[in-house]
Coordinates of C-alpha atoms and ligand atoms in Angstrom, one line a residue:
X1062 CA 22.2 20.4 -4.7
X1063 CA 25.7 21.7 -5.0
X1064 CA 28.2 19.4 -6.8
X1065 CA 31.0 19.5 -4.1
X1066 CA 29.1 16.7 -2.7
X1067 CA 29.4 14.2 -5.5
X1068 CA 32.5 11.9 -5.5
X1069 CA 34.8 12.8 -8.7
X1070 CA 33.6 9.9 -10.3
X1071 CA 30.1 11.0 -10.7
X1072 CA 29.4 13.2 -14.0
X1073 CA 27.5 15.5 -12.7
X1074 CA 25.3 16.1 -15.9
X1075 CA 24.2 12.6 -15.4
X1076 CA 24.2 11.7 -11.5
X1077 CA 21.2 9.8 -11.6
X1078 CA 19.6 7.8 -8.6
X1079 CA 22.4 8.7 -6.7
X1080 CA 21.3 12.7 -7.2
X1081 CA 18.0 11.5 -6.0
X1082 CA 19.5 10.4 -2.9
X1083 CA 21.3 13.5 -2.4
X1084 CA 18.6 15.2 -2.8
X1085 CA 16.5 13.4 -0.5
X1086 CA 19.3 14.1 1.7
X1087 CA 18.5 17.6 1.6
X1088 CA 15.3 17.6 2.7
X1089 CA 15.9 16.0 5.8
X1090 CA 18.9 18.0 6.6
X1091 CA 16.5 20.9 8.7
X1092 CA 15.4 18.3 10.5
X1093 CA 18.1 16.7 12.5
X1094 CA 19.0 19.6 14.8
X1095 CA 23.2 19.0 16.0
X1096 CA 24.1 15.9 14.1
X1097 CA 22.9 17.9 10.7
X1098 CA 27.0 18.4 11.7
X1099 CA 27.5 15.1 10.8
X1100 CA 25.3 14.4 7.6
X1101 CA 28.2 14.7 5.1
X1102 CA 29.4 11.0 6.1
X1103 CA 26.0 10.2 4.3
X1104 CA 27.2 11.7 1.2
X1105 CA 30.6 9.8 1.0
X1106 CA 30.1 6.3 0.7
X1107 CA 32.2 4.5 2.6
X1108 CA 34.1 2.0 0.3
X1109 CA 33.2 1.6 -3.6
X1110 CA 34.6 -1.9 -5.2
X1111 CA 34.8 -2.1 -8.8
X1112 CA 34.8 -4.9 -10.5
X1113 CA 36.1 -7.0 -13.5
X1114 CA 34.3 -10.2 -14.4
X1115 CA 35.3 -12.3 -16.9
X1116 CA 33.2 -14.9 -18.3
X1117 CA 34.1 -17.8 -20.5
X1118 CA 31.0 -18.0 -22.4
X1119 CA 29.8 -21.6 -23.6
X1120 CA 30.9 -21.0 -27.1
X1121 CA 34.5 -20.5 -25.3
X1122 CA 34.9 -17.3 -26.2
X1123 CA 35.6 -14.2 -22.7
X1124 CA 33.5 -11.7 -22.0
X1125 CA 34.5 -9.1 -19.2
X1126 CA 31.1 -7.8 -17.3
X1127 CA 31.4 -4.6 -14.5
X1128 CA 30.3 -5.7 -11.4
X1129 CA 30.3 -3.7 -8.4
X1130 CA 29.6 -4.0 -4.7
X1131 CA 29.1 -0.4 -2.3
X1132 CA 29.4 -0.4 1.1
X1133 CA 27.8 3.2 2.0
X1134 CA 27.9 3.3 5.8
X1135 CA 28.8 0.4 8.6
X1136 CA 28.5 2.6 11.5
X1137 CA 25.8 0.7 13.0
X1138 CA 27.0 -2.8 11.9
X1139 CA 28.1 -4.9 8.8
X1140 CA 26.7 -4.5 5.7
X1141 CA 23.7 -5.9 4.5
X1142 CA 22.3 -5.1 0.8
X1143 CA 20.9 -7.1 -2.2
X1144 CA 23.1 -7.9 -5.5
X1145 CA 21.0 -6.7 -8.9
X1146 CA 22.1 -8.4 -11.9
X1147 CA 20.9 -5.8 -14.7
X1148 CA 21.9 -4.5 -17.4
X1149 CA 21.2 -0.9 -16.5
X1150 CA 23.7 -1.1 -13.0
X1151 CA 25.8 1.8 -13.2
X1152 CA 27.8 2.9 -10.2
X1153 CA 25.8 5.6 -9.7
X1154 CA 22.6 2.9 -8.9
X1155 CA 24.4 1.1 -7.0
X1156 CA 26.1 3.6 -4.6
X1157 CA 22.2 4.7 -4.1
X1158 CA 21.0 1.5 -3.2
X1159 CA 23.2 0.9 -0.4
X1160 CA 23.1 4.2 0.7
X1161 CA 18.6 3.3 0.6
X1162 CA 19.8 0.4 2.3
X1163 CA 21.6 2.4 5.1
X1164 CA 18.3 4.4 6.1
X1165 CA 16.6 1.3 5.5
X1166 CA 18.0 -0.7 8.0
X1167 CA 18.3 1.9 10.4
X1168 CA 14.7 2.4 10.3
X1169 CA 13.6 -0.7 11.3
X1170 CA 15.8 -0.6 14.2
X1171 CA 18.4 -3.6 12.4
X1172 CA 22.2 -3.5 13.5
X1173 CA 23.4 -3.3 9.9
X1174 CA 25.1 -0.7 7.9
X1175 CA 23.9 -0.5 4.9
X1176 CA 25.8 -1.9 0.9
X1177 CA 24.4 -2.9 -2.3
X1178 CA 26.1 -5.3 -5.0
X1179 CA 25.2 -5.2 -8.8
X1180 CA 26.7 -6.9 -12.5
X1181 CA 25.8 -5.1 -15.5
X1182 CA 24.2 -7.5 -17.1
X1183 CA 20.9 -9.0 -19.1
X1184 CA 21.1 -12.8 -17.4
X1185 CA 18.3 -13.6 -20.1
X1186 CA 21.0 -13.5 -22.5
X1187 CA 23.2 -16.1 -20.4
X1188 CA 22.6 -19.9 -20.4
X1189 CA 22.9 -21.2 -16.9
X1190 CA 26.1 -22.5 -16.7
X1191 CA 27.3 -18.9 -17.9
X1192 CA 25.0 -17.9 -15.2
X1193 CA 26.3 -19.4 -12.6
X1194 CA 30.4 -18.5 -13.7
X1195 CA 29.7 -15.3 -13.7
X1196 CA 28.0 -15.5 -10.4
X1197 CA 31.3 -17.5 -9.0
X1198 CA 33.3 -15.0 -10.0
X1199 CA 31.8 -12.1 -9.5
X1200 CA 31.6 -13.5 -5.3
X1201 CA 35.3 -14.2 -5.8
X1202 CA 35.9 -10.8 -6.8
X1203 CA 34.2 -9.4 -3.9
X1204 CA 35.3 -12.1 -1.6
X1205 CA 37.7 -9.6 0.2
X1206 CA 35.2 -7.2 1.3
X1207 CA 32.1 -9.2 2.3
X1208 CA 31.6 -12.0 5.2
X1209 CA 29.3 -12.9 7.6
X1210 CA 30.5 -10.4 10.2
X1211 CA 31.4 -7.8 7.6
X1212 CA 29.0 -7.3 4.6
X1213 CA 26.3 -9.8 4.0
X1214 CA 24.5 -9.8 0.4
X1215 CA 20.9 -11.3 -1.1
X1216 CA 18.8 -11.4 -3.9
X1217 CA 17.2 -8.3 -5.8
X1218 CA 16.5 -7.7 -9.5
X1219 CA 17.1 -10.7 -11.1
X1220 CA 18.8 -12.6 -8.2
X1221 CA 17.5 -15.5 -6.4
X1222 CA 18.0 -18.4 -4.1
X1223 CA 20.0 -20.2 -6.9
X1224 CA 22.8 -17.3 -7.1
X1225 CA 22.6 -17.5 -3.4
X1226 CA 23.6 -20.9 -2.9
X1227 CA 25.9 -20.3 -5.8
X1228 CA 27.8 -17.4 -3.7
X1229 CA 27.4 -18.7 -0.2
X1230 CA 29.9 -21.9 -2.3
X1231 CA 32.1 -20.0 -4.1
X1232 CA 33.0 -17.7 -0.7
X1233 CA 32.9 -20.7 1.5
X1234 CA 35.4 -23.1 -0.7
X1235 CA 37.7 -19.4 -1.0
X1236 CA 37.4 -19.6 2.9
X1237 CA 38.2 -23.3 3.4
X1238 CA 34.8 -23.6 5.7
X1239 CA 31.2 -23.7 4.8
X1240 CA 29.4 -19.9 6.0
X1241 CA 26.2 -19.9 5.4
X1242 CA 26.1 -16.5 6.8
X1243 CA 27.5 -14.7 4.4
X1244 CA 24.7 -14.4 2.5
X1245 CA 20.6 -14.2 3.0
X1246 CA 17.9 -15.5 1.0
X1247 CA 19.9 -19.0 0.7
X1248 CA 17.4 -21.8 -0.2
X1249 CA 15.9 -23.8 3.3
X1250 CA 18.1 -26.4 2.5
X1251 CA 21.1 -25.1 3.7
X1252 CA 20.5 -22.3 6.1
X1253 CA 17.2 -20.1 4.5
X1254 CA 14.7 -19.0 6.6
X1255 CA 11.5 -19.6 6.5
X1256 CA 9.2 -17.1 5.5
X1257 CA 12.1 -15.1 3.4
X1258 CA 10.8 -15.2 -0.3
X1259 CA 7.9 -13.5 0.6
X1260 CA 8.7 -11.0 3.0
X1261 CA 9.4 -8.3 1.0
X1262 CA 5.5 -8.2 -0.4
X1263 CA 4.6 -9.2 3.1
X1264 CA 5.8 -6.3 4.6
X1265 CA 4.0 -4.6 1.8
X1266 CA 1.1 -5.3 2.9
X1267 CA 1.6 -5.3 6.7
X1268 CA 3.0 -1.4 6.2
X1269 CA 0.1 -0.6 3.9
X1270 CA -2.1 -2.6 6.6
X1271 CA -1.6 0.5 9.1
X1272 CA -1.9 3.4 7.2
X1273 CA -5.4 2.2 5.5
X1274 CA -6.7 1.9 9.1
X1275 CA -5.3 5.1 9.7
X1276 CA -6.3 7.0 6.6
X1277 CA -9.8 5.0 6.5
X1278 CA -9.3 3.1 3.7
X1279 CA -11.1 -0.8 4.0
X1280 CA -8.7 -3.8 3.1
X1281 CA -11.8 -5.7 2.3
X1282 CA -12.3 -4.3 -2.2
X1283 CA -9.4 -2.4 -2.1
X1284 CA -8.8 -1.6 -5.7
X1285 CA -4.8 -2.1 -6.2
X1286 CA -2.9 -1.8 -9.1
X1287 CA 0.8 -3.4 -9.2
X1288 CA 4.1 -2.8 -11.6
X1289 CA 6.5 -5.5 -11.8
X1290 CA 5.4 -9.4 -11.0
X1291 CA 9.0 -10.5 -9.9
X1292 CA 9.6 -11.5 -6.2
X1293 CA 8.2 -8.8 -4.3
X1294 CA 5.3 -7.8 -6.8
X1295 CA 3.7 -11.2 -7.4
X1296 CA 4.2 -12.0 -3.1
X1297 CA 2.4 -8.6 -2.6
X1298 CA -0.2 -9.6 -5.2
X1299 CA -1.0 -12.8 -3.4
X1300 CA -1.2 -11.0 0.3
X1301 CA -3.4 -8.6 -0.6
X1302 CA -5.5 -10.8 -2.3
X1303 CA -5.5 -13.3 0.2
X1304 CA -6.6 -10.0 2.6
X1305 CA -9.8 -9.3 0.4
X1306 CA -8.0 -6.5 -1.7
X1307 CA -8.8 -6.5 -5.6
X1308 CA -5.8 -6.5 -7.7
X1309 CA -7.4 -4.8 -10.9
X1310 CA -4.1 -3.8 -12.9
X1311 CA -0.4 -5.5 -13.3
X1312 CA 2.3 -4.2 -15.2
X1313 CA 5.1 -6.3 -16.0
X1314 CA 8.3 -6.0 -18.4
X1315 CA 6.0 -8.0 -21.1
X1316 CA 3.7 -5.2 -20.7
X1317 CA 0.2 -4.2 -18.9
X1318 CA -3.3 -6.3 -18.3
X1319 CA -6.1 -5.1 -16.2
X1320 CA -9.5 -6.3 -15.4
X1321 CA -11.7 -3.8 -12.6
X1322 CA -13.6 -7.2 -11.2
X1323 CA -10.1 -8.3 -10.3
X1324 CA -7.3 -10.8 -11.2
X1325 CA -6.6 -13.5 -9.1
X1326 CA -2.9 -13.7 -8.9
X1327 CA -2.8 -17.1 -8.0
X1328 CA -4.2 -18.2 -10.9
X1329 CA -1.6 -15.9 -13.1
X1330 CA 1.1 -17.1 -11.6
X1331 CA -0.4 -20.9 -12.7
X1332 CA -0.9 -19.5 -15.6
X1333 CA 2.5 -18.2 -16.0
X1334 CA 4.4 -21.6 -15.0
X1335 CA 7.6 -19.5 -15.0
X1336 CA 7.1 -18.0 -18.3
X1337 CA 6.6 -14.2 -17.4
X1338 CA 6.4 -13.5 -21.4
X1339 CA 3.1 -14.7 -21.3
X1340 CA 1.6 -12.2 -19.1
X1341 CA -0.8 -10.2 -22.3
X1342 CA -2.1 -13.5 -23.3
X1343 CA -3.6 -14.3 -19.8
X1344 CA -7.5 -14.6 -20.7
X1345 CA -9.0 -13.3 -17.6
X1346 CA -7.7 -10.1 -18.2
X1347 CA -7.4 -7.4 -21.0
X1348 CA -3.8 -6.3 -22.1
X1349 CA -4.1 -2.2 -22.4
X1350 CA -1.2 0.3 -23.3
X1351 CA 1.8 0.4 -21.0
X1352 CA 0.9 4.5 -20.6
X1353 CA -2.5 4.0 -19.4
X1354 CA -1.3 2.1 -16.6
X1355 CA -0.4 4.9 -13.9
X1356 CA -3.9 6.4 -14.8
X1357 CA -5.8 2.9 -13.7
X1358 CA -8.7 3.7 -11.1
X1359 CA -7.2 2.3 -8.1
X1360 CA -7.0 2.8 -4.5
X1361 CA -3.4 1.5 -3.9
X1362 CA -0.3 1.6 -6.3
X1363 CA 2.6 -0.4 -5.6
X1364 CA 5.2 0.1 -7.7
X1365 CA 7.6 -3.1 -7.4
X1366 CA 9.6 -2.8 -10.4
X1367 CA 12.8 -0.5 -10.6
X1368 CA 13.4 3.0 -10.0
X1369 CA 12.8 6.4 -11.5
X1370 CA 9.5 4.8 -12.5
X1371 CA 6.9 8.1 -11.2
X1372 CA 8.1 11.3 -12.1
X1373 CA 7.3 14.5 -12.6
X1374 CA 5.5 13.6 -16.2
X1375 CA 3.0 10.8 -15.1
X1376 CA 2.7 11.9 -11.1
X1377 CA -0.7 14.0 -11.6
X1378 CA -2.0 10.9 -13.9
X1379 CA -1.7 8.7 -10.7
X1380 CA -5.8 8.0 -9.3
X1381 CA -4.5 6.3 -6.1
X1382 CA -4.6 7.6 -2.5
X1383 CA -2.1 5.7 -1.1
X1384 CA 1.2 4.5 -2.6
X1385 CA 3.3 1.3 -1.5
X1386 CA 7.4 1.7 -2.8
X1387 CA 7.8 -2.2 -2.9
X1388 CA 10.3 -1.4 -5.4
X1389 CA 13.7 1.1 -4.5
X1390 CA 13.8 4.3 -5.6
X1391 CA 10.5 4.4 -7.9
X1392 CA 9.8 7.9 -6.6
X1393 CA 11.4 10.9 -8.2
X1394 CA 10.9 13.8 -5.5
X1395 CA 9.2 16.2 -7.7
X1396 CA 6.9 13.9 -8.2
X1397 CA 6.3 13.5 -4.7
X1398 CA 5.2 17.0 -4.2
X1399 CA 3.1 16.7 -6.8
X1400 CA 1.4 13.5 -5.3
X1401 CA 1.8 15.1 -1.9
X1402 CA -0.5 18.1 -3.7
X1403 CA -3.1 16.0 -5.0
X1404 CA -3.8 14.4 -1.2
X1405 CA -1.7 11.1 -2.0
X1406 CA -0.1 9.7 1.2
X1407 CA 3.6 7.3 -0.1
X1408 CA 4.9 4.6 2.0
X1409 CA 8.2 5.1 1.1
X1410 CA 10.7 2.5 0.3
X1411 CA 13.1 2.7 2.8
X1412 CA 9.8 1.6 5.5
X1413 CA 7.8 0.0 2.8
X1414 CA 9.8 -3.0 1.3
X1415 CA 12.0 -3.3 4.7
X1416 CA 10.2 -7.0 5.2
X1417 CA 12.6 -8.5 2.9
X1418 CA 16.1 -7.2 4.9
X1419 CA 14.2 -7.8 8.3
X1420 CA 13.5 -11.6 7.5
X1421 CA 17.4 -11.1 6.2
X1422 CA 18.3 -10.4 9.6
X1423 CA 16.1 -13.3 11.1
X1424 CA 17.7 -15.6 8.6
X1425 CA 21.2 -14.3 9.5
X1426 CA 20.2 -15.0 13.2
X1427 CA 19.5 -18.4 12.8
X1428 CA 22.6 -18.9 11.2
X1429 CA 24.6 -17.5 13.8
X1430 CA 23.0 -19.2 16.3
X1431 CA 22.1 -22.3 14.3
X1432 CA 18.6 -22.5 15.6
X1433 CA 15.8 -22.1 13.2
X1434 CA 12.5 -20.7 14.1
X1435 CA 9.3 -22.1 13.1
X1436 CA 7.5 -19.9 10.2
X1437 CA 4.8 -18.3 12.4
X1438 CA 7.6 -17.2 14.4
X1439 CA 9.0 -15.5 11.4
X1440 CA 5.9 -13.8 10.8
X1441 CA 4.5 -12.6 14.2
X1442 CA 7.7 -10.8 14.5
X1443 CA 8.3 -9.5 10.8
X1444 CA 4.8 -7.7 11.5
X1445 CA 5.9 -6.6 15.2
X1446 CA 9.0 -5.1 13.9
X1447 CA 7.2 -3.2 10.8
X1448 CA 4.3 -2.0 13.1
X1449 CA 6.4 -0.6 15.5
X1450 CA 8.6 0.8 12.9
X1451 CA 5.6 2.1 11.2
X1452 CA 4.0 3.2 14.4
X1453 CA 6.7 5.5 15.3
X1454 CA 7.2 7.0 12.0
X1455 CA 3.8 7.6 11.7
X1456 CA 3.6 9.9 14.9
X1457 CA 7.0 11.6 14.4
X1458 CA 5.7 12.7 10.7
X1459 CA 2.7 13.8 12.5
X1460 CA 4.8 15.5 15.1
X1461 CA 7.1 17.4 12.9
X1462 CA 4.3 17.9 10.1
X1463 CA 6.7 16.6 7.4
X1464 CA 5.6 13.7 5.0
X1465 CA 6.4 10.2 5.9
X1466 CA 9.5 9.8 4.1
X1467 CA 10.9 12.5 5.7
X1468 CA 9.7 11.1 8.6
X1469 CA 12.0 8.1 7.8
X1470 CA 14.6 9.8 7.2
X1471 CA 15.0 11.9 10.6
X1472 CA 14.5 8.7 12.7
X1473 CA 16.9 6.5 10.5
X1474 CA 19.3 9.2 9.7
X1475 CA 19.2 10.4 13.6
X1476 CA 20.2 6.5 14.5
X1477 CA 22.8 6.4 12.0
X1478 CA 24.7 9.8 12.6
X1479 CA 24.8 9.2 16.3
X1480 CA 26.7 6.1 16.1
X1481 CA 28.8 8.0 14.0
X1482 CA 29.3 10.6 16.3
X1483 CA 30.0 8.4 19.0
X1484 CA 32.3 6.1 17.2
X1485 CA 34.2 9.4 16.1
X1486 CA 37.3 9.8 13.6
X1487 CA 40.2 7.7 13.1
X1488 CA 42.9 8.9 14.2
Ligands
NAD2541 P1 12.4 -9.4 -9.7 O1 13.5 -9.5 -10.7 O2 11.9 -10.6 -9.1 O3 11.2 -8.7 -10.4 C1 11.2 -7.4 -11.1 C2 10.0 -7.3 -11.9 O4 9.9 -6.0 -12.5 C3 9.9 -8.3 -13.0 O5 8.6 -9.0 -13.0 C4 10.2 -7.5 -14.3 O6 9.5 -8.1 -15.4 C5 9.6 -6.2 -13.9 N1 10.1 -5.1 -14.7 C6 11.3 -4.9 -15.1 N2 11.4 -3.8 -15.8 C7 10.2 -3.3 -15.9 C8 9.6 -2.2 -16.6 N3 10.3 -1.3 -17.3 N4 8.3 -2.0 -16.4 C9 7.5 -2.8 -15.7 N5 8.0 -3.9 -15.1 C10 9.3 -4.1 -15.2 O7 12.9 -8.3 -8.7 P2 12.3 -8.1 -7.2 O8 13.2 -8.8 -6.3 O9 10.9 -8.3 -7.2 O10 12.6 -6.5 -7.0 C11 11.7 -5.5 -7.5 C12 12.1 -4.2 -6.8 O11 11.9 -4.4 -5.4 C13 13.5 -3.6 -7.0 O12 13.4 -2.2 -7.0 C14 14.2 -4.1 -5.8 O13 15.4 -3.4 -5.5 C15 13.1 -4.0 -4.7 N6 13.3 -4.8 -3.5 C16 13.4 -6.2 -3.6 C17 13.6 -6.9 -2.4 C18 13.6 -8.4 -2.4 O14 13.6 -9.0 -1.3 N7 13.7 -9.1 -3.5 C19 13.7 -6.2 -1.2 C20 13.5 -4.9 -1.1 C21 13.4 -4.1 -2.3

C-alpha cells in the first residue's frame, strides 16, 4: 500500500483499521476492469466531521469528549451508518467503518451511501444522565450534516434504542418538527421497526444458513463458538440455537466460558438479567482462559465483538470451517490467507452482519411512508434480500475464483463506482 493514498491526517506508522480497508481495497482493484479508473474516490472519504463535546458531569465539573461522524461515499444515496460510543474510537476506526458501511450497503442492493459516527468514550464510566448529555450534544454537533434525507445514524458498540430516542429528540427540537427518520433502531414506540434488534444476528444466521447447505455442513449439532454477547452476539446465539445449532463457547469482555454439550443462551441471558459481569460465574458452563478461546473445537466461529480480533498470530489456532464476521472488521487480511490455506471459508462482514442496516432501511421505510409492516413481513424479506445477496455473491466468487469477500467487494464496489461515474465531477 503506498501512503499517497492516506489523507494527511493519518500517521502512517499507525493507520490502523483504516489501512486494513485500504488494503482490502487493493485486492479488489484487478478485479473491476474500467471503473478500477475510478477506485481512488473509495480512498478519500467524502466528508470527515470532528467533534468537540462537552459534558457537565454530575459533580458539575466539564469534560470535553472527541466525537466524530464520517461520511465516506453518498454516491448511491444518504448516508446510513451506526454511532460507537468507545473508548478506543479514533478517526482512523471511524473513517473505516463508514467506508465497510459503503460496500456494505451496496451489497445488499440498499440506496445508501455509506458513514459511520463514534464518541471516544467508556459510557460505563458515565451515570445516565451524563449519558444521555453527552448523547444530546454530541447529535447537536452533528446536527448540520445528518437528516433523514441526508445521513441517517443507529446503534453499534455500546449504542442502543435509548441513545436513539435520545438523538432522534435532540435533532428534531433543533429542527422545530419531530423526524423520526433521522435515525434507525428507535424503540417501537415512536417509529422502530419491528424485527430490528435482532437483525443483525438474524442475518447471521440466514447468511451462514446458505453457505452450510452449500459447503455440507448440517444446522441440526452444529458446534459454534461466539465472541462478544452484546446485540448481535447474544441475537445470533439465540437463532442458532433456536435452529438446532450447539453454542459450545462464548467469549465476552468479562472473559470466556465453554461447555461441548452446549449452553443454552436463553438461559444465560436469564441468568445475566443485564449484568454482563456475571458471565464466568454462569454454572452451566466452565470459565477457561481467554487464549484458548480461538482454539475451541467448533464448526462455526462468529466473531461479534470489535475489530482486529483474528490476526496473523491466532489465525492457524482457529478449528472452524466456516467463519461468520457478525462483528466489523474482526479479520486482519493476513490472517485470512492463512484461514483461506487451512480450507476455512469467511462470510465476511460487509455480507455477513448486513441484517442489521437492511431492517435499518425497512425501518426508514416505514417512516417515510408511515406505514408499519407486520414482523413476519420484516423477516420474509430480511431473508429474501440476504439470500439473494448471498446467492449472487456466492456464484460471482465461484465465477472469478476469488474468495467471497472479494467477491463482495467487486459486486459492491462495481455498484458504487458506477454511480460515481455517471454522476461525474463537479464542475
Ligand atoms: P454491543 O455493545 O451490544 O456488544 C459488544 C460485545 O462485545 C459486548 O458483549 C462486549 O462485552 C464484547 N466485547 C467488547 N470487547 C471485547 C473483547 N475485547 N473481547 C471479547 N468481547 C468483547 O455491540 P454490538 O452492537 O453487538 O456490535 C458488535 C459488533 O457488531 C461490532 O463490530 C459492530 O460494529 C458490529 N455490528 C453491529 C450491528 C448492530 O446492529 N448492532 C450491525 C452490524 C455490525
Amino acid at each position: 500500500m503506498t501512503t499517497a493514498a492516506l489523507p494527511s491526517f493519518i500517521d502512517p506508522a499507525r493507520i490502523g483499521p483504516w489501512g486494513m480497508f485500504l488494503e482490502q481495497l487493493e485486492r479488489v482493484e484487478p478485479h473491476l476492469g474500467p471503473l478500477a479508473a475510478w477506485i481512488d474516490t473509495l480512498r478519500h472519504p467524502k466528508r470527515c466531521l470532528i467533534v468537540d463535546v462537552p459534558v457537565r458531569m454530575d459533580d458539575g465539573h466539564i469534560r470535553h469528549f472527541e466525537g466524530f461522524r464520517v461520511q465516506h461515499n453518498l454516491s448511491r444515496g444518504p448516508g446510513k451508518g451506526g454511532v460507537r460510543f468507545h473508548p478506543d474510537v479514533t478517526l482512523s476506526e471511524v473513517m473505516a467503518l463508514s467506508a465497510w458501511m459503503t460496500v456494505k450497503n451496496a451489497a445488499v442492493n440498499l440506496p445508501y451511501g455509506g458513514a459511520k459516527g463514534g464518541v471516544r468514550v467508556n459510557p460505563a464510566e458515565l451515570s445516565m444522565p451524563e449519558l444521555e448529555r453527552l448523547t444530546r450534544r454530541y447529535t447537536s454537533e452533528i446536527g448540520s450534516i445528518i437528516g433523514p434525507d441526508r445521513d441517517i445514524p443507529a446503534p453499534d458498540v455500546n449504542t442502543n434504542e435509548q441513545i436513539m430516542a435520545w438523538m432522534m429528540d435532540t435533532y428534531s427540537i433543533n429542527q422545530g418538527s419531530t423526524q423520526t427518520g433521522v435515525v434507525t433502531g428507535k424503540p417501537i414506540s415512536m417509529g422502530g421497526s419491528l424485527g430490528r434488534k435482532d437483525a443483525t444476528g438474524r442475518g447471521c444466521y440466514v447468511v451462514a444458513r446458505e453457505a452450510m447447505q452449500r459447503l455440507g455442513m448440517p444446522m441440526e449439532g452444529a458446534r459454534i463458538a461466539i465472541q462478544g454477547f452484546g446485540n448481535v452476539g447474544s441475537a445470533a446465539a439465540r437463532i442458532f440455537h433456536d435452529a438446532g445449532a450447539k453454542i459450545v463457547a462464548i467469549q465476552d469482555a468479562a472473559g470466556t466460558i465453554a461447555n461441548t454439550n452446549g449452553i443454552n443462551p436463553h438461559a444465560l441471558l436469564g441468568f445475566l438479567n443485564g449484568n454482563p459481569r456475571a458471565l464466568l460465574d454462569y454454572p452451566e458452563a466452565e470459565a477457561i482462559a481467554n487464549a484458548d478461546f480461538w482454539g475451541v473445537d467448533c464448526d462455526l466461529l462468529l466473531p461479534a465483538a470489535l475489530e482486529n480480533q483474528i490476526t496473523a498470530a491466532n489465525a492457524g489456532q482457529v478449528r472452524a470451517k466456516l467463519i461468520v464476521e457478525g462483528a466489523n472488521g474482526p479479520t486482519t487480511p493476513q490472517a485470512e490467507d492463512i484461514l483461506n490455506a487451512n480450507g476455512c471459508t469467511v462470510l465476511p462482514d460487509v455480507l455477513a452482519n448486513a441484517g442489521g442496516v437492511t431492517v435499518s432501511y425497512f425501518e426508514w421505510v416505514q417512516n417515510a411512508s408511515s406505514f408499519f409492516w407486520t414482523e413476519k413481513d420484516i423477516h420474509d424479506r430480511l431473508d429474501r434480500v440476504l439470500t439473494e445477496a448471498f446467492q449472487g455473491i456466492w456464484d460471482l466468487a465461484a465465477a472469478r475464483k476469488v474468495n467471497l469477500r472479494t467477491a463482495t467487494y467487486i459486486m459492491a464496489c462495481s455498484r458504487v463506482l458506477e454511480a460515481r461515474a455517471l454522476r461525474g465531477i463537479y464542475p
